[in-house]
Amino acid sequence: PAPGIKGGALAGRHVLVTAGPTHEPIDPVRYIANRSSGKQGYAIAGALAALGARVTLVSGPVSLATPAGVHRIDVESAREMAAAVDAALPADVAVMVAAVADWRADTAAGQKIKKDGSGAPPTLALAENPDILAGLAQNARRPRLLIGFAAETEKVVDHAVAKRARKDADWIVANDVSGDVMGGDSNSIHIVTRDGVESWETMPKADVAHRLAARIADEFA
Ligand code: CTP
Ligand code: CA
C-alpha cells in the first residue's frame, strides 16, 4: 500500500473489475478481438484485494494467474461480460479495464466457414456490442464509484474528458498508448475526474495498480 493507506482501507467493500479482451465468434474457429494482455486489470484486481476489498474479476480470455484473494469469473464475449457484471452487483466500486470489442459478427456461423474456391472473401456483417460501462452508469444499482479506462493514441486527455462525460463515469483512467505499451509493463496515465485531470509519471503497471487502488481507497476514507 502507498504511504498513509492502511492495509485494510477497503475492508468490507465489494469491488468489481473487468479485464482482458472479449472474443466475438465469427464461426467455431474464428473470432474478432481487441489486443489486451489483461496485465493492467489483473494487477489492479490484486492491488484492491491487498487493501482488503472483496474483488470480483470478470475476465475475458487471457493467460494470467488469478491474483491472490480475487474471485474470478471467466467470460468470452461482450454480451457474456455484460451479464456477468450485472450478476455481480451490487458493488461499491467498478473498475472497467476490459478492452471490450466494439462490434461482433451479427450472426456467428454454426459451422466453420469454408473458402468457396472463387477467391472472393466472405462479407462479415457486424453488430454493435452493448457498452457495459455506459450501461452500468444508468443502472439503478450503479456503483458509488464508477471508473472506466481509455486507451488512446492521440489527444489523450481531450478524448478521455469527452468519454467520461459521454459515458457518465466518475473517472476515466486514460492510458497513452502512442508508445509501445501494448503487452508491455509500463503505463502512462491521466486520471480524468468530474473535477479535473491528474497526470501521473510513466510507471510500471504494478505501480499504476497500487497507486490507483490507494486513490480509490482515499474516496472511502
Ligand atoms: N467499454 C465497455 N463496453 C463496451 C466498450 C467499452 O464497457 N462495449 C468500456 C471499457 O471497458 C472502458 C471504457 O468503456 O472502460 C472505454 O472504452 P473505449 O473502447 O475507450 O471506449 P469507446 O466508447 O468504445 O470508444 P472508442 O471509439 O475510442 O473505442
Ligand atoms: Ca472501444
Coordinates of C-alpha atoms and ligand atoms in Angstrom, one line a residue:
P1 CA 0.0 0.0 0.0
A2 CA 1.0 3.6 -0.6
P3 CA 2.1 5.8 2.4
G4 CA -0.9 6.7 4.5
I5 CA -3.1 4.0 3.1
K6 CA -3.8 1.2 5.7
G7 CA -3.7 -2.4 4.6
G8 CA -7.5 -2.8 5.3
A9 CA -8.5 0.5 3.8
L10 CA -11.1 -1.2 1.5
A11 CA -12.2 -3.9 4.0
G12 CA -15.9 -4.6 3.7
R13 CA -16.1 -3.0 0.2
H14 CA -17.1 -5.1 -2.9
V15 CA -15.1 -4.0 -6.0
L16 CA -15.9 -5.3 -9.5
V17 CA -13.1 -5.3 -12.1
T18 CA -13.3 -6.2 -15.7
A19 CA -10.1 -7.2 -17.6
G20 CA -8.8 -8.6 -20.8
P21 CA -10.2 -8.7 -24.3
T22 CA -13.5 -10.1 -25.4
H23 CA -13.7 -12.6 -28.1
E24 CA -16.6 -12.3 -30.6
P25 CA -17.2 -15.5 -32.5
I26 CA -17.3 -15.5 -36.3
D27 CA -17.6 -19.2 -36.5
P28 CA -16.5 -22.1 -34.2
V29 CA -12.8 -21.5 -35.0
R30 CA -12.5 -17.7 -35.6
Y31 CA -13.2 -14.6 -33.6
I32 CA -12.9 -10.7 -33.5
A33 CA -11.0 -9.3 -30.6
N34 CA -9.1 -6.3 -29.2
R35 CA -5.4 -6.5 -28.3
S36 CA -5.2 -6.8 -24.5
S37 CA -2.9 -8.8 -22.3
G38 CA -5.1 -8.3 -19.2
K39 CA -2.0 -7.4 -17.2
Q40 CA -3.2 -4.0 -16.0
G41 CA -6.6 -5.2 -15.0
Y42 CA -5.3 -8.2 -13.1
A43 CA -2.7 -6.0 -11.3
I44 CA -5.5 -3.6 -10.3
A45 CA -7.7 -6.5 -9.0
G46 CA -4.8 -7.8 -7.0
A47 CA -3.9 -4.4 -5.5
L48 CA -7.5 -3.8 -4.5
A49 CA -7.6 -7.2 -2.8
A50 CA -4.4 -6.3 -1.0
L51 CA -6.2 -3.3 0.5
G52 CA -8.9 -5.7 1.9
A53 CA -11.6 -5.3 -0.7
R54 CA -13.7 -8.3 -1.8
V55 CA -12.9 -8.3 -5.5
T56 CA -14.9 -9.9 -8.3
L57 CA -12.8 -10.1 -11.5
V58 CA -14.8 -10.6 -14.7
S59 CA -12.2 -11.7 -17.2
G60 CA -12.1 -12.2 -20.9
P61 CA -9.7 -14.8 -22.3
V62 CA -6.1 -14.2 -21.1
S63 CA -3.3 -16.4 -20.0
L64 CA -2.6 -15.0 -16.5
A65 CA -2.9 -16.4 -13.0
T66 CA -5.7 -15.2 -10.8
P67 CA -4.3 -12.7 -8.2
A68 CA -4.4 -13.8 -4.6
G69 CA -7.7 -13.2 -2.8
V70 CA -9.6 -12.4 -6.1
H71 CA -12.8 -14.2 -7.2
R72 CA -12.6 -14.7 -11.0
I73 CA -15.4 -15.2 -13.4
D74 CA -14.3 -16.1 -17.0
V75 CA -16.3 -14.9 -20.0
E76 CA -15.7 -14.8 -23.7
S77 CA -17.9 -12.3 -25.4
A78 CA -19.0 -8.7 -24.6
R79 CA -22.6 -9.9 -24.0
E80 CA -21.4 -12.6 -21.6
M81 CA -19.2 -9.9 -19.8
A82 CA -22.3 -7.6 -19.5
A83 CA -24.3 -10.4 -18.0
A84 CA -21.6 -11.4 -15.5
V85 CA -21.1 -7.8 -14.5
D86 CA -24.9 -7.5 -13.9
A87 CA -24.9 -10.7 -11.9
A88 CA -22.0 -9.5 -9.7
L89 CA -23.9 -6.4 -8.5
P90 CA -24.2 -4.7 -6.1
A91 CA -20.7 -3.3 -5.9
D92 CA -19.2 -0.2 -4.1
V93 CA -16.7 0.4 -6.9
A94 CA -16.4 -0.8 -10.5
V95 CA -13.2 -0.6 -12.5
M96 CA -13.8 -1.4 -16.1
V97 CA -10.4 -2.2 -17.5
A98 CA -11.5 -4.7 -20.2
A99 CA -10.8 -3.9 -23.8
V100 CA -14.3 -4.8 -25.0
A101 CA -14.8 -5.5 -28.7
D102 CA -17.0 -2.7 -30.1
W103 CA -18.5 -5.0 -32.7
R104 CA -19.4 -8.6 -33.0
A105 CA -20.4 -10.7 -36.1
D106 CA -24.1 -10.1 -36.5
T107 CA -24.6 -13.8 -36.8
A108 CA -21.9 -16.4 -35.9
A109 CA -21.9 -19.3 -38.3
G110 CA -22.7 -22.6 -36.7
Q111 CA -20.0 -24.4 -38.8
K112 CA -16.6 -23.4 -40.0
I113 CA -16.9 -21.0 -42.9
K114 CA -15.1 -22.6 -45.9
K115 CA -13.3 -20.9 -48.8
D116 CA -15.6 -21.5 -51.8
G117 CA -12.7 -21.6 -54.3
S118 CA -13.7 -18.4 -56.1
G119 CA -11.1 -16.2 -54.4
A120 CA -13.9 -13.9 -53.2
P121 CA -13.8 -13.4 -49.4
P122 CA -17.0 -13.6 -47.4
T123 CA -18.5 -10.4 -46.1
L124 CA -18.9 -10.0 -42.4
A125 CA -22.0 -8.1 -41.2
L126 CA -21.2 -6.5 -37.8
A127 CA -23.5 -5.5 -34.9
E128 CA -22.5 -3.1 -32.1
N129 CA -21.9 -4.6 -28.7
P130 CA -23.6 -3.2 -25.6
D131 CA -21.5 -0.6 -23.8
I132 CA -21.1 -2.2 -20.4
L133 CA -19.6 0.9 -18.7
A134 CA -22.3 3.3 -20.0
G135 CA -25.0 0.7 -19.1
L136 CA -23.7 0.5 -15.5
A137 CA -23.8 4.3 -15.2
Q138 CA -27.5 4.2 -15.9
N139 CA -28.2 1.1 -13.7
A140 CA -30.3 1.5 -10.6
R141 CA -27.6 -0.3 -8.8
R142 CA -24.8 1.9 -10.1
P143 CA -21.7 1.6 -8.0
R144 CA -20.8 4.6 -5.9
L145 CA -17.5 5.0 -7.8
L146 CA -17.6 4.0 -11.4
I147 CA -14.3 4.0 -13.2
G148 CA -13.6 3.5 -16.9
F149 CA -10.4 3.1 -18.8
A150 CA -9.5 4.6 -22.2
A151 CA -6.5 3.6 -24.3
E152 CA -5.8 6.5 -26.7
T153 CA -3.2 7.1 -29.3
E154 CA -3.6 10.9 -29.7
K155 CA -5.3 13.8 -27.9
V156 CA -5.3 11.5 -24.9
V157 CA -6.8 13.9 -22.3
D158 CA -9.3 15.5 -24.7
H159 CA -10.7 12.2 -25.7
A160 CA -10.8 11.0 -22.1
V161 CA -12.6 14.1 -20.9
A162 CA -15.2 13.7 -23.6
K163 CA -15.5 9.9 -22.9
R164 CA -16.0 10.5 -19.2
A165 CA -18.9 12.9 -19.9
R166 CA -20.5 10.7 -22.6
K167 CA -20.5 7.6 -20.5
D168 CA -21.2 9.4 -17.2
A169 CA -18.3 7.6 -15.4
D170 CA -16.9 9.2 -12.3
W171 CA -13.4 8.7 -13.5
I172 CA -11.7 7.8 -16.8
V173 CA -8.2 6.4 -16.4
A174 CA -6.6 7.5 -19.7
N175 CA -3.7 5.4 -20.9
D176 CA -1.4 6.9 -23.6
V177 CA -0.7 4.0 -25.9
S178 CA 1.1 6.1 -28.6
G179 CA 4.3 4.4 -27.5
D180 CA 5.0 0.7 -27.0
V181 CA 2.7 -0.2 -24.1
M182 CA 0.5 -2.9 -25.6
G183 CA 1.5 -6.0 -23.7
G184 CA 4.4 -4.1 -22.1
D185 CA 5.0 -3.5 -18.4
S186 CA 4.7 0.3 -18.1
N187 CA 1.8 2.7 -18.5
S188 CA 1.4 6.5 -18.9
I189 CA -1.7 7.5 -17.1
H190 CA -4.0 10.5 -16.6
I191 CA -7.0 10.3 -14.2
V192 CA -9.9 12.4 -15.5
T193 CA -12.5 13.1 -12.8
R194 CA -15.5 15.4 -12.6
D195 CA -13.2 18.0 -11.1
G196 CA -10.1 17.9 -13.4
V197 CA -7.2 15.9 -14.6
E198 CA -4.4 14.2 -12.5
S199 CA -1.4 13.2 -14.7
W200 CA 1.0 10.6 -13.3
E201 CA 4.6 10.0 -14.4
T202 CA 5.1 6.8 -16.6
M203 CA 5.5 3.9 -14.2
P204 CA 5.3 0.1 -14.2
K205 CA 1.8 -1.4 -14.4
A206 CA 2.2 -2.8 -10.9
D207 CA 2.8 0.7 -9.6
V208 CA -0.2 2.1 -11.5
A209 CA -2.3 -0.6 -9.9
H210 CA -1.2 0.1 -6.3
R211 CA -1.5 3.9 -6.8
L212 CA -4.9 3.5 -8.3
A213 CA -6.1 1.2 -5.5
A214 CA -4.8 3.7 -3.0
R215 CA -6.6 6.6 -4.8
I216 CA -9.8 4.6 -4.7
A217 CA -9.3 3.9 -1.0
D218 CA -9.0 7.6 -0.5
E219 CA -12.5 8.1 -1.7
F220 CA -13.8 5.7 1.0
A221 CA -11.6 7.1 3.8
Ligands
CTP1 N1 -16.4 -0.3 -22.6 C1 -17.5 -1.1 -22.2 N2 -18.2 -1.7 -23.2 C2 -18.0 -1.5 -24.5 C3 -16.9 -0.7 -24.9 C4 -16.2 -0.1 -23.9 O1 -17.7 -1.3 -21.0 N3 -18.8 -2.1 -25.4 C5 -15.6 0.3 -21.5 C6 -14.2 -0.1 -21.5 O2 -14.1 -1.2 -20.6 C7 -13.5 1.1 -20.9 C8 -14.3 2.3 -21.5 O3 -15.6 1.7 -21.8 O4 -13.6 1.2 -19.5 C9 -13.8 3.0 -22.6 O5 -13.6 2.1 -23.7 P1 -13.2 2.6 -25.1 O6 -13.0 1.5 -26.1 O7 -12.1 3.6 -24.9 O8 -14.5 3.5 -25.4 P2 -15.4 3.5 -26.7 O9 -16.7 4.2 -26.3 O10 -15.6 2.2 -27.3 O11 -14.7 4.5 -27.7 P3 -13.7 4.2 -28.9 O12 -14.5 4.5 -30.1 O13 -12.5 5.1 -28.7 O14 -13.3 2.7 -28.9
CA2 CA -13.9 0.8 -28.0

